[in-house]
Amino acid sequence: MDAATNDFYYLGLIALFPLIGGLINGIFGSRLPRKMVDYIASGAVLMSFFTAILAVQTMVGTGSFAAPQNGVLTYTAYEWIYSGSLGIDIAFMLDPLSAVMILVVTGVGFLIHLYSTGYMSEEPAKWRYFSYLNFFLFAMLLLVLGKNMIVTFIGWEGVGACSY
C-alpha cells in the first residue's frame, strides 16, 4: 500500500457509520429506550452524510472532480487475497459518479430515517427495522464506493438481503 492510498480513510468511515449504527441497534436495541434507537440510527446516517460532504469537498479540492483522468480518491481498508498477479482488497474509490451517489444515498437515507422515526413510532420492535435500514444503507454505500467487483458484489448482495 502506498501512502496516497490511505490518505482518504474517511471513505471507509462513510460506510462504517451505518454499519456501527445497525450493529448497536441490532444487538442492544431491544434494551435501549425507543428514542435512543431513533438517535443512533439517524445519527449514524447523518455522520455518513457529513463525511460524504467532506470527501466530495476533498475531491473537488484536488481537482479530480473536474478532470477525473487526473485521479480519484481511494482507500484500502484491508488487503485480502494475494496470489500471483491476483490482488483483491477491501477498498473504496471516489470518482465523480460515486461522489454524486454517496450524497444522494446518505442525504435521502437520512430523510427516510427521519420520516421512519414517526412512521414506526408505535411499532414494538422498531429497533429491528432501524437495524435493517442501517444495514441496507451500509450495503448501498459498499455498492457505490466499491473499488473492485468483489466489494461491489458484496454491497449488491447486501442490498438484496436487507430488502428481503
Short mmCIF file of C-alpha atoms in Angstrom, two decimals:
data_model
loop_
_atom_site.label_atom_id
_atom_site.label_comp_id
_atom_site.label_asym_id
_atom_site.label_seq_id
_atom_site.Cartn_x
_atom_site.Cartn_y
_atom_site.Cartn_z
CA MET A 1 0.00 0.00 0.00
CA ASP A 2 1.30 3.40 -0.84
CA ALA A 3 0.77 6.44 1.37
CA ALA A 4 -1.57 8.11 -1.11
CA THR A 5 -3.96 5.15 -0.94
CA ASN A 6 -4.58 5.58 2.77
CA ASP A 7 -4.81 9.36 2.92
CA PHE A 8 -8.56 9.21 2.40
CA TYR A 9 -9.57 6.93 5.29
CA TYR A 10 -12.88 8.74 5.63
CA LEU A 11 -14.11 6.93 2.51
CA GLY A 12 -14.28 3.86 4.74
CA LEU A 13 -15.99 5.85 7.50
CA ILE A 14 -18.83 6.78 5.16
CA ALA A 15 -19.85 3.12 5.01
CA LEU A 16 -18.75 2.27 8.55
CA PHE A 17 -21.10 4.64 10.40
CA PRO A 18 -24.34 2.93 9.24
CA LEU A 19 -22.77 -0.48 9.96
CA ILE A 20 -22.00 0.56 13.53
CA GLY A 21 -25.50 2.03 13.96
CA GLY A 22 -27.03 -1.19 12.65
CA LEU A 23 -24.92 -3.33 14.96
CA ILE A 24 -25.72 -1.24 18.04
CA ASN A 25 -29.45 -1.28 17.32
CA GLY A 26 -29.38 -4.94 16.33
CA ILE A 27 -27.56 -6.10 19.46
CA PHE A 28 -28.76 -3.66 22.11
CA GLY A 29 -31.87 -2.13 20.52
CA SER A 30 -34.41 -4.20 22.43
CA ARG A 31 -32.95 -2.92 25.71
CA LEU A 32 -32.47 0.71 24.66
CA PRO A 33 -35.04 3.47 25.13
CA ARG A 34 -37.15 3.90 22.00
CA LYS A 35 -35.88 7.44 21.31
CA MET A 36 -32.28 6.26 21.65
CA VAL A 37 -32.86 3.76 18.81
CA ASP A 38 -34.01 6.69 16.63
CA TYR A 39 -30.99 8.80 17.57
CA ILE A 40 -28.48 6.02 16.93
CA ALA A 41 -29.93 5.05 13.54
CA SER A 42 -30.45 8.60 12.27
CA GLY A 43 -27.22 9.89 13.79
CA ALA A 44 -25.15 7.21 12.07
CA VAL A 45 -26.58 8.20 8.69
CA LEU A 46 -26.14 11.91 9.41
CA MET A 47 -22.48 11.33 10.27
CA SER A 48 -22.10 9.45 6.97
CA PHE A 49 -23.68 12.36 5.12
CA PHE A 50 -21.30 14.91 6.69
CA THR A 51 -18.33 12.64 5.99
CA ALA A 52 -19.52 12.28 2.38
CA ILE A 53 -19.61 16.07 2.07
CA LEU A 54 -16.03 16.18 3.39
CA ALA A 55 -14.93 13.55 0.87
CA VAL A 56 -16.56 15.37 -2.05
CA GLN A 57 -15.01 18.67 -0.94
CA THR A 58 -11.60 16.99 -0.83
CA MET A 59 -12.19 15.54 -4.28
CA VAL A 60 -13.16 18.94 -5.68
CA GLY A 61 -10.14 20.49 -3.95
CA THR A 62 -7.75 18.04 -5.60
CA GLY A 63 -9.21 18.86 -9.00
CA SER A 64 -10.24 15.29 -9.70
CA PHE A 65 -13.95 16.19 -9.85
CA ALA A 66 -13.47 18.48 -12.82
CA ALA A 67 -10.89 16.26 -14.52
CA PRO A 68 -11.35 12.66 -13.38
CA GLN A 69 -8.46 11.46 -15.54
CA ASN A 70 -6.16 13.18 -13.02
CA GLY A 71 -7.13 10.62 -10.41
CA VAL A 72 -9.72 9.62 -7.90
CA LEU A 73 -9.70 9.28 -4.13
CA THR A 74 -9.09 5.75 -2.91
CA TYR A 75 -8.74 3.99 0.41
CA THR A 76 -7.66 0.40 1.02
CA ALA A 77 -9.20 -0.82 4.26
CA TYR A 78 -7.85 -4.36 4.15
CA GLU A 79 -5.50 -6.32 1.92
CA TRP A 80 -7.50 -9.51 1.48
CA ILE A 81 -6.32 -12.00 -1.16
CA TYR A 82 -2.99 -12.02 -2.95
CA SER A 83 -1.94 -14.87 -5.20
CA GLY A 84 0.49 -14.29 -8.03
CA SER A 85 -0.78 -11.36 -10.07
CA LEU A 86 -4.24 -11.53 -8.48
CA GLY A 87 -4.84 -8.98 -5.75
CA ILE A 88 -8.22 -8.39 -4.11
CA ASP A 89 -8.54 -5.70 -1.47
CA ILE A 90 -11.40 -4.37 0.57
CA ALA A 91 -11.04 -0.92 -0.93
CA PHE A 92 -13.11 2.14 -1.66
CA MET A 93 -12.94 4.60 -4.55
CA LEU A 94 -14.50 8.01 -5.01
CA ASP A 95 -14.92 9.28 -8.56
CA PRO A 96 -17.39 11.90 -9.85
CA LEU A 97 -20.25 9.40 -10.28
CA SER A 98 -19.82 7.81 -6.86
CA ALA A 99 -19.48 11.31 -5.33
CA VAL A 100 -22.96 12.19 -6.51
CA MET A 101 -24.31 8.80 -5.46
CA ILE A 102 -22.96 8.90 -1.89
CA LEU A 103 -24.51 12.32 -1.39
CA VAL A 104 -27.85 11.04 -2.70
CA VAL A 105 -27.73 7.79 -0.72
CA THR A 106 -26.74 9.38 2.58
CA GLY A 107 -28.88 12.51 2.15
CA VAL A 108 -32.06 10.74 1.11
CA GLY A 109 -31.27 7.91 3.55
CA PHE A 110 -31.20 10.41 6.41
CA LEU A 111 -34.57 11.85 5.33
CA ILE A 112 -36.02 8.33 5.21
CA HIS A 113 -34.70 7.70 8.71
CA LEU A 114 -36.32 10.93 9.95
CA TYR A 115 -39.65 10.01 8.37
CA SER A 116 -39.42 6.48 9.75
CA THR A 117 -39.00 7.70 13.34
CA GLY A 118 -42.57 8.98 13.25
CA TYR A 119 -44.00 6.31 10.99
CA MET A 120 -42.63 3.46 13.11
CA SER A 121 -43.18 5.16 16.49
CA GLU A 122 -45.76 2.61 17.70
CA GLU A 123 -44.02 -0.47 16.31
CA PRO A 124 -43.00 -2.78 19.19
CA ALA A 125 -39.73 -3.90 17.54
CA LYS A 126 -38.75 -0.77 15.68
CA TRP A 127 -35.15 -1.36 16.71
CA ARG A 128 -35.12 -4.29 14.26
CA TYR A 129 -36.44 -2.11 11.44
CA PHE A 130 -33.80 0.55 12.06
CA SER A 131 -31.10 -2.07 12.29
CA TYR A 132 -32.07 -3.45 8.87
CA LEU A 133 -32.37 0.06 7.46
CA ASN A 134 -28.85 0.91 8.61
CA PHE A 135 -27.53 -2.37 7.19
CA PHE A 136 -29.26 -1.52 3.90
CA LEU A 137 -27.51 1.84 3.80
CA PHE A 138 -24.18 0.18 4.62
CA ALA A 139 -24.65 -2.26 1.74
CA MET A 140 -25.72 0.53 -0.63
CA LEU A 141 -22.60 2.51 0.24
CA LEU A 142 -20.43 -0.56 -0.37
CA LEU A 143 -22.13 -0.92 -3.74
CA VAL A 144 -21.47 2.71 -4.65
CA LEU A 145 -17.95 3.06 -3.22
CA GLY A 146 -16.51 -0.36 -4.06
CA LYS A 147 -13.16 -0.11 -5.81
CA ASN A 148 -13.35 -3.63 -7.23
CA MET A 149 -16.06 -6.04 -8.30
CA ILE A 150 -15.82 -8.11 -5.11
CA VAL A 151 -16.69 -5.18 -2.82
CA THR A 152 -19.38 -4.05 -5.26
CA PHE A 153 -20.82 -7.58 -5.34
CA ILE A 154 -20.88 -7.77 -1.53
CA GLY A 155 -22.77 -4.47 -1.50
CA TRP A 156 -25.17 -5.68 -4.19
CA GLU A 157 -25.95 -8.89 -2.30
CA GLY A 158 -26.29 -6.97 0.97
CA VAL A 159 -28.86 -4.64 -0.58
CA GLY A 160 -30.81 -7.66 -1.77
CA ALA A 161 -30.62 -9.42 1.59
CA CYS A 162 -31.73 -6.32 3.52
CA SER A 163 -34.55 -5.70 1.06
CA TYR A 164 -35.84 -9.19 1.59
#
